[in-house]
Each structure stands twice: as structure tokens, then as C-alpha cells.
Coordinates of C-alpha atoms in Angstrom, one line a residue:
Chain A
X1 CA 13.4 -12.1 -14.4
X2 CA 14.0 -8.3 -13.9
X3 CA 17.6 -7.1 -13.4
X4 CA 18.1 -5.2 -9.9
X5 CA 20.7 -3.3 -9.0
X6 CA 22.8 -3.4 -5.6
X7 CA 20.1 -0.6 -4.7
X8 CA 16.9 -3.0 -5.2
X9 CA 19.2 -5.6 -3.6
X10 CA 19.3 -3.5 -0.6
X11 CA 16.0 -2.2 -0.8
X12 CA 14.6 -5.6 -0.6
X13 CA 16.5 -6.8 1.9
X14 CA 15.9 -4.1 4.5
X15 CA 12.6 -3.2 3.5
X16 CA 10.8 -5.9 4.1
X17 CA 9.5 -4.2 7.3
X18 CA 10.4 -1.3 9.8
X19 CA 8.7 1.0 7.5
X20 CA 8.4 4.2 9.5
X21 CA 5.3 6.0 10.6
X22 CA 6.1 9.9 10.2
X23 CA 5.6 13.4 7.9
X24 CA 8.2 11.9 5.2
X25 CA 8.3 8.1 5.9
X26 CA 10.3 7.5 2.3
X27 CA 12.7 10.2 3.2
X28 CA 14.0 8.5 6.7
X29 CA 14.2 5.1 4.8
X30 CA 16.0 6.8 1.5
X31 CA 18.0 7.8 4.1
X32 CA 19.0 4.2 5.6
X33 CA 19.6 2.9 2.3
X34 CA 21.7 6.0 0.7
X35 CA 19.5 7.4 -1.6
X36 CA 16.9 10.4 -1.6
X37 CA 13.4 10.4 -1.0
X38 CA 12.0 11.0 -5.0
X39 CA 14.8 7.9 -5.9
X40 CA 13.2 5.4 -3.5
X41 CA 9.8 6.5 -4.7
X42 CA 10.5 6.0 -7.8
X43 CA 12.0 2.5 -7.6
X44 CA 9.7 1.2 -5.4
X45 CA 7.2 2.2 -8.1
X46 CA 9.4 0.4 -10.6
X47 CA 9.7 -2.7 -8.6
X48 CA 6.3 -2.8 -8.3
X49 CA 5.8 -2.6 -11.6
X50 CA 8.1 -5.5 -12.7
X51 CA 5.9 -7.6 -9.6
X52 CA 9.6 -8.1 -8.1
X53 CA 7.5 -6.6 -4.9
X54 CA 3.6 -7.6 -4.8
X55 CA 2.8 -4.9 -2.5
X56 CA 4.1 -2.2 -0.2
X57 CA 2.4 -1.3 2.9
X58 CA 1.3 -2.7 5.8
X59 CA 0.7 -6.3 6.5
X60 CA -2.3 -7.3 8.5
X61 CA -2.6 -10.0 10.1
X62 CA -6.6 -10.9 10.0
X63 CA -6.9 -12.8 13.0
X64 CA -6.4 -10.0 15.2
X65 CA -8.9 -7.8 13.6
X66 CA -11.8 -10.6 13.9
X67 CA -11.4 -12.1 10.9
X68 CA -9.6 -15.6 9.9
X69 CA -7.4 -16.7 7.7
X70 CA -7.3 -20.5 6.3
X71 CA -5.3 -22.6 4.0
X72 CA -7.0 -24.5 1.7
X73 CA -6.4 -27.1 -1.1
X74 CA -8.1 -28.3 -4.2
X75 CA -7.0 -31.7 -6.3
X76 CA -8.5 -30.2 -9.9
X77 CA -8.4 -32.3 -12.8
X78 CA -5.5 -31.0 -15.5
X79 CA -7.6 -30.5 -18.0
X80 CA -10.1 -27.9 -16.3
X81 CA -7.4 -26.5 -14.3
X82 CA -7.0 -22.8 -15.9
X83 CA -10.6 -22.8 -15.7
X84 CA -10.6 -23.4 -11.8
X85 CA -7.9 -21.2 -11.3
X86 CA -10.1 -18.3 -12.9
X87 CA -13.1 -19.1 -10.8
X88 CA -10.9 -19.6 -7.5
X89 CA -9.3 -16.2 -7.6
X90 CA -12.0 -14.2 -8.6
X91 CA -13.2 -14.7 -5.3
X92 CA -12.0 -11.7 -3.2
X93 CA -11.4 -13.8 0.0
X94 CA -8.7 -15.6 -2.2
X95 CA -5.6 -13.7 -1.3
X96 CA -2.5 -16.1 -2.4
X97 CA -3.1 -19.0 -5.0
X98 CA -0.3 -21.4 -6.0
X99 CA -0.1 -24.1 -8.3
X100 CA 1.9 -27.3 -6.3
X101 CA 3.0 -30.4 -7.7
X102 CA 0.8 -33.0 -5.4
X103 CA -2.5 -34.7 -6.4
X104 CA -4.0 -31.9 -4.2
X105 CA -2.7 -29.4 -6.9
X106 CA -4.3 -26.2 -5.8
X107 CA -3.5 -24.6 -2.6
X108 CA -4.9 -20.9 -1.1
X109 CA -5.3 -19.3 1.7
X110 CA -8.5 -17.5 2.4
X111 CA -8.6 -14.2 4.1
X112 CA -11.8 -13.0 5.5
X113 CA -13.4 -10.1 7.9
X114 CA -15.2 -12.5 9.9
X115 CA -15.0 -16.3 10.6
X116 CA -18.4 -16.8 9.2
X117 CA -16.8 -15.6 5.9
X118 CA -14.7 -18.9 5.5
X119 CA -17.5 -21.6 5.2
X120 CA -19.2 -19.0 3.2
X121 CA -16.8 -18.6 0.9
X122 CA -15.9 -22.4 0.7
X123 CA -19.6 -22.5 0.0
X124 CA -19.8 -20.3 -3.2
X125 CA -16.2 -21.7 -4.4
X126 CA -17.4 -25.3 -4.0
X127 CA -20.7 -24.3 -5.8
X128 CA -18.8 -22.3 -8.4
X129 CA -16.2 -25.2 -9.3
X130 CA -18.2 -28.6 -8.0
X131 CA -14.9 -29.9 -6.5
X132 CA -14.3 -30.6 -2.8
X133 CA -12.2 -28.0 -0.8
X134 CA -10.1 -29.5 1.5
X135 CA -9.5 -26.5 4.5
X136 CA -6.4 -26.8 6.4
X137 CA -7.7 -24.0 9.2
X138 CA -3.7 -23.2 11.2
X139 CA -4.6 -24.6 14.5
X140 CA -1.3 -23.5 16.4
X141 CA 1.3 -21.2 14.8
X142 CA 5.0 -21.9 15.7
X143 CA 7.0 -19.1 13.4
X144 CA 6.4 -16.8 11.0
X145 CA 8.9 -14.4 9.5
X146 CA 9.3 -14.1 5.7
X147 CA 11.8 -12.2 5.1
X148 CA 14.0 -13.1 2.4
X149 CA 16.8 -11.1 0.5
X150 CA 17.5 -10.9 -3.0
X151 CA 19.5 -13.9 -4.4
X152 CA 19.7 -12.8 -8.0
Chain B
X1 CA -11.9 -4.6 14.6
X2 CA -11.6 -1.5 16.6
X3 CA -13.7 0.7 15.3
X4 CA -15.3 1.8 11.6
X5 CA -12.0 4.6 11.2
X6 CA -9.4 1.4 11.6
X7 CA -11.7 -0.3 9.2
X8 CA -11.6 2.5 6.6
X9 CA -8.1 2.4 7.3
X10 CA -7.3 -1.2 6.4
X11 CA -9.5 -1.0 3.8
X12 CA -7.3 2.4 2.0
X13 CA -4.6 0.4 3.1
X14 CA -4.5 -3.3 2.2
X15 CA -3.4 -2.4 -1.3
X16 CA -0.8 -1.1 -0.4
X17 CA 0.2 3.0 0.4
X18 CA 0.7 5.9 -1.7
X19 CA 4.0 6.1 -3.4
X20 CA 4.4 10.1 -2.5
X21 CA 6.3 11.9 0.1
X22 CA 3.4 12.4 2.7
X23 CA 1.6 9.1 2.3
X24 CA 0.1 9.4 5.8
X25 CA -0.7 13.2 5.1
X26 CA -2.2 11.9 1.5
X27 CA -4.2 8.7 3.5
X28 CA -5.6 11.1 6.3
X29 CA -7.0 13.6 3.5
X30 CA -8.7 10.8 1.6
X31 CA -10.0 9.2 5.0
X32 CA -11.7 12.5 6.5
X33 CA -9.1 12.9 9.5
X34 CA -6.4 14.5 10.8
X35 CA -2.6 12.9 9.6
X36 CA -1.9 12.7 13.2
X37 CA -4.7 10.8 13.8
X38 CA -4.0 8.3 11.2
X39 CA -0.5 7.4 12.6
X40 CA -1.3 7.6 16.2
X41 CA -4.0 4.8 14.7
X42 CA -1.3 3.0 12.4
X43 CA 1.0 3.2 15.5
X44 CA -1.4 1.3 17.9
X45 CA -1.8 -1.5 15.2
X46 CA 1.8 -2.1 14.6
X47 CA 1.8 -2.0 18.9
X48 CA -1.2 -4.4 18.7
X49 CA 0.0 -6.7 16.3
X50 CA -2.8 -6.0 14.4
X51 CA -0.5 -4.7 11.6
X52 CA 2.2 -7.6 11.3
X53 CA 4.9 -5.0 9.7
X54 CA 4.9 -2.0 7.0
X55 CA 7.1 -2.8 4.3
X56 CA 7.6 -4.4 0.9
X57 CA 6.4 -8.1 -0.3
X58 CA 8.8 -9.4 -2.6
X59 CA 7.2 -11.9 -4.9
X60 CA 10.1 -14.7 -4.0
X61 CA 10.6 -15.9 -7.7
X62 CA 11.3 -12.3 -8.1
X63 CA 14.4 -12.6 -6.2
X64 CA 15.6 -15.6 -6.3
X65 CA 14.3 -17.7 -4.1
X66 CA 12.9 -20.2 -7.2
X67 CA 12.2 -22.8 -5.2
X68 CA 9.6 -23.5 -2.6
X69 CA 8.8 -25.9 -0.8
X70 CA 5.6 -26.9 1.4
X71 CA 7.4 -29.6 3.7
X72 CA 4.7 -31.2 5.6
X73 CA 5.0 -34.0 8.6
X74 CA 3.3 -36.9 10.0
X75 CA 4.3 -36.4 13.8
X76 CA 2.5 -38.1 16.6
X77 CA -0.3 -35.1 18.1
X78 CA 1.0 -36.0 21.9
X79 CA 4.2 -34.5 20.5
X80 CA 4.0 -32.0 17.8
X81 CA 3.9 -29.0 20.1
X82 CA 7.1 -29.3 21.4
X83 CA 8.4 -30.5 17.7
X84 CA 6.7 -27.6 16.1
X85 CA 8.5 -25.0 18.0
X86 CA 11.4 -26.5 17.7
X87 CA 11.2 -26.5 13.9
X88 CA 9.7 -23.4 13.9
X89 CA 13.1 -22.4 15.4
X90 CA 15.4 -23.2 12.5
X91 CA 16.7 -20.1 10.7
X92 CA 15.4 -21.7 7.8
X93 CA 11.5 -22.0 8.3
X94 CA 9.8 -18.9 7.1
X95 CA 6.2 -20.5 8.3
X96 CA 5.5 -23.5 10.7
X97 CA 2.0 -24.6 11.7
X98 CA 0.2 -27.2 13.0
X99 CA -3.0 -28.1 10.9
X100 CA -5.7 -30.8 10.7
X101 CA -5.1 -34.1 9.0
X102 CA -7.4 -34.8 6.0
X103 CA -7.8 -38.6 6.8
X104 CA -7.3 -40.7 4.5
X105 CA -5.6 -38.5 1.7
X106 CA -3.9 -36.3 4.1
X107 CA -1.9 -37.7 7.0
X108 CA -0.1 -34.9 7.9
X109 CA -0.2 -32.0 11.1
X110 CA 2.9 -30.1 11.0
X111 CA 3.7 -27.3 8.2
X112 CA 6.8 -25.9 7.6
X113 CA 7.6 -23.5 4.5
X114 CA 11.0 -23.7 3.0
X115 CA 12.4 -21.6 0.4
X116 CA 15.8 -22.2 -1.8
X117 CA 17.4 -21.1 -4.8
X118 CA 17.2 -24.9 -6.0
X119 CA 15.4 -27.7 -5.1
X120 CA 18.2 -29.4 -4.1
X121 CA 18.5 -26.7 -1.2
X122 CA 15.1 -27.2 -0.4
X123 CA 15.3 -31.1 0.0
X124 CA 18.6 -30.4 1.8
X125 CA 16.9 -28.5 4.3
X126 CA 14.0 -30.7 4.6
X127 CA 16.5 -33.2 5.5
X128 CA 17.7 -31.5 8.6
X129 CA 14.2 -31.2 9.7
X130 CA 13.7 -35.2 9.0
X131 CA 16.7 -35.0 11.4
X132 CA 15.9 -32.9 14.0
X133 CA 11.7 -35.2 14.2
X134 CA 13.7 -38.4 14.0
X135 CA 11.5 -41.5 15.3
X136 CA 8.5 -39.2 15.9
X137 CA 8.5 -38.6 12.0
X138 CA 6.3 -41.1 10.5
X139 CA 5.7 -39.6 7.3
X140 CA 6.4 -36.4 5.0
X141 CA 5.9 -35.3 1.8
X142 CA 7.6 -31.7 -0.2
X143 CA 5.0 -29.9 -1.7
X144 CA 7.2 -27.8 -4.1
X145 CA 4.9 -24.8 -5.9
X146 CA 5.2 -24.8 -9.4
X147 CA 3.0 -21.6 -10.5
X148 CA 1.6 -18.2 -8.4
X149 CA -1.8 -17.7 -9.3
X150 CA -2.7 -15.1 -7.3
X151 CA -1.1 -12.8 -4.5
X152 CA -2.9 -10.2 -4.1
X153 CA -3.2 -10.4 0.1
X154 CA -6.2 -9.6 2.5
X155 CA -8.9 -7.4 0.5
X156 CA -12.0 -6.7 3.0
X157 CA -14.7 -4.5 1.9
X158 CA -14.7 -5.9 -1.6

């Protein structure tokens, strides 16, 4: 696990969102956290490096542009499951895949422009692997807000 | 999707932005508009919902948040509305759904994601949630993830 700093720390935590849109976006949130603009841009490329962040930008939520989003689950025998794993995330519609300790083992969310694009994509993944996908479309969303802070 | 520009935007966008000063400016030129343009368009997203926030997306392992746990719940359907929202409500929850049962493997409607720095934390939470369903939880199982395989997020136009 990379080492961060109380910077990261702080960077993580408040930067999870807020972002601003303007000239010199990275110089008014240097600002917030206490550093300059060419020291934030140069740690967030750091942190992106080391995959402490995944990504940095904006988060779209794919329902509201006419698309849909679905989980999805797979129970894939151990000894084939690399294998799987390669042929599930090649697909671009995979956006997240994780590995879960339950005879359904595999679990991802597809993300896709249109809603079309899921059974589609179920299709060729299904074809692809010859295993069942079990899809868990949301049908009512209580919360969402992931925003965690550093804890190391 | 509004239009073919907000498209062309999401697409030079879902990867995430340019690490320089003018990221907008840097966007706008690649995209064939005007700067302002581009964050008057940005802006309305982020007013729309469309864009859910601009930031950073830690990779949880990253930062210590090792465990995490799928908790998932058998609650009766006449019901899990009101018990949804009300889990959905504790400070804990990151995500909370209500999805289709897979009948016979899959018993279970309500989703709520939990994240710790242990397992222990995790099960400790998912006993207050227990709590909070009492009678009207007939089953539950923690799905802990052991593995990322991919996070990568929304890529259209691949």
C-alpha cells in the first residue's frame, strides 16, 4: 500500500467532489487544501499513478443521460475463473468487476449509453463465457454517497 | 443525452480530466468550442444531476477501507420501501438499493454497501442494520469482496 502524506490524506478526503468549474480549477482547490496549483497537479498525478485514486473527473451518473446501469453477478467455476475475468472486462460496458466470496463469485456493474445496451451486452458476455448472468437491474435507489477518507 | 456536444463531452471526459492548469480551456480546444461553452455545459450537468460530482475516486483498498461488504436482505416487498430509506439513512451505508430476487438461489431485495477497516467493523455494522429490520428481516447474507478486477467507470463511445 502506498504511503500518503497528511496532504493526500486531505486531498482525498475533501476531494472527493466539489471540484470547481472555472479558468484555474486546481488553483482554487490548491488553495482549500494549502498548497499551490503545480503541487496538487502533481500529486494528483502521483496518486493516480499508485491507483490510490482510479480516476479524477467527473462522475456521471448514466441513467440520466439515457443510458442504464445494472449489477450483475456470475457463479464461475475456480478453475476457469482468471479466464472469465479476462473475457468479462474486456467488454467496455464492464465498468467495476470484483471478486466476492459467495457461490455467485463474480459481481459487475454494467454501464451502457442505451438500455438496449444491457441485454446486448449480457448477450455477447453470456456467449463469450457460456455461464448464466444473473442481472440485478437497481429497481429503487435509497442512498448513494461514497465518500470515504483516508484511514491509513 | 442532450445533444451530440454533451456527448463529445462525456466521452473526453469519462476518463477522467486533464491534469494542467486550464483543464476546461485544454477540453474546449480539443472539443472544437469555446472554454466558456464547455463549463456553462459542465455547469448544467452538475445542475441536472447528470454529472453526479467532479472529483477524485479513491480506490478504497487504497485508503484503508480493506474491507467491504455487500450486506444484502430478505425483507418482506410490502415493506422494504420504508425499510430501505431508513437504512439508506445510516451514516454508514455508502449504497442502498432495492433489487430483484433471483429465486431460488437468490432470496434477497434490499442492498446495502458497507465498508470498514476490518471485517469485524463490517459485521458490526451489519448488525445494527439486522437491528434496525428486526422481525421484517428474514434472511441476510455479507457478501465481502475479496479482489477488484476492474474499475475503470462508464466508457461510451468505445
Amino acid at each position: 500500500m502506498p504511503d500518503l502524506d497528511a496532504v493526500d490524506r486531505r486531498l482525498v478526503a475533501r476531494l472527493q467532489g466539489g471540484f470547481p468549474i472555472c479558468e484555474r480549477p486546481y488553483a482554487e482547490a490548491a488553495a482549500d487544501l494549502g498548497i499551490d496549483e503545480g503541487e496538487l497537479i502533481v500529486r494528483l498525478g502521483r496518486l493516480l499513478e499508485a491507483r490510490v485514486l482510479t480516476r479524477f473527473g467527473p462522475m456521471y451518473q448514466v441513467e440520466r443521460l439515457g443510458g442504464a446501469f445494472v449489477l450483475a453477478a456470475l457463479a464461475v467455476p475456480e478453475e476457469c475463473y482468471d479466464a472469465v475475468a479476462e473475457a468479462v472486462n474486456a467488454r467496455p460496458e464492464v465498468a467495476h468487476n470484483y471478486r466476492r466470496e459467495h457461490a455467485l463469485n463474480m459481481w459487475f456493474v454494467l454501464a451502457t449509453e442505451t438500455p438496449e445496451g444491457i441485454p446486448a451486452a449480457i448477450g455477447k458476455i453470456e456467449a463469450a463465457i457460456g455461464l448464466p448472468v444473473f442481472a440485478f437491474p437497481k429497481e429503487r435507489e435509497y442512498f448513494v454517497e461514497m465518500k470515504l477518507e483516508a484511514r491509513v | 443525452m442532450r445533444d451530440a456536444i454533451d456527448r463529445a463531452i462525456v466521452i473526453a471526459t469519462q476518463r477522467g480530466l486533464p491534469l494542467v492548469p486550464r483543464p476546461y480551456h485544454a477540453l474546449a480546444a480539443d472539443l472544437e468550442i469555446t472554454a466558456d461553452e464547455l463549463m456553462a455545459r459542465l455547469q448544467a450537468m452538475v445542475d441536472s444531476g447528470v454529472i453526479r460530482r467532479i472529483g477524485a475516486v479513491p480506490n478504497h483498498y487504497a485508503i484503508g477501507w480493506t474491507a467491504n461488504g455487500m450486506t444484502v436482505w430478505d425483507v418482506p416487498d410490502d415493506r422494504v420501501d420504508g425499510l430501505g430509506s431508513r437504512v439508506g439513512a445510516l451514516d454508514f451505508v455508502t449504497h442502498c438499493y432495492r433489487r430483484p430476487r433471483a429465486l431460488p438461489a437468490w432470496p434477497y431485495n434490499l442492498f446495502a454497501m458497507v465498508h470498514g477497516a476490518s471485517r469485524e467493523e463490517v459485521h458490526d455494522k451489519a448488525e445494527a442494520i439486522r437491528s434496525l429490520l428486526g422481525e421484517d428481516c428474514r434472511g441476510s447474507d455479507i457478501l465481502f469482496s475479496s479482489r477488484i478486477l476492474k474499475k475503470t467507470g462508464l466508457r461510451i463511445g468505445a
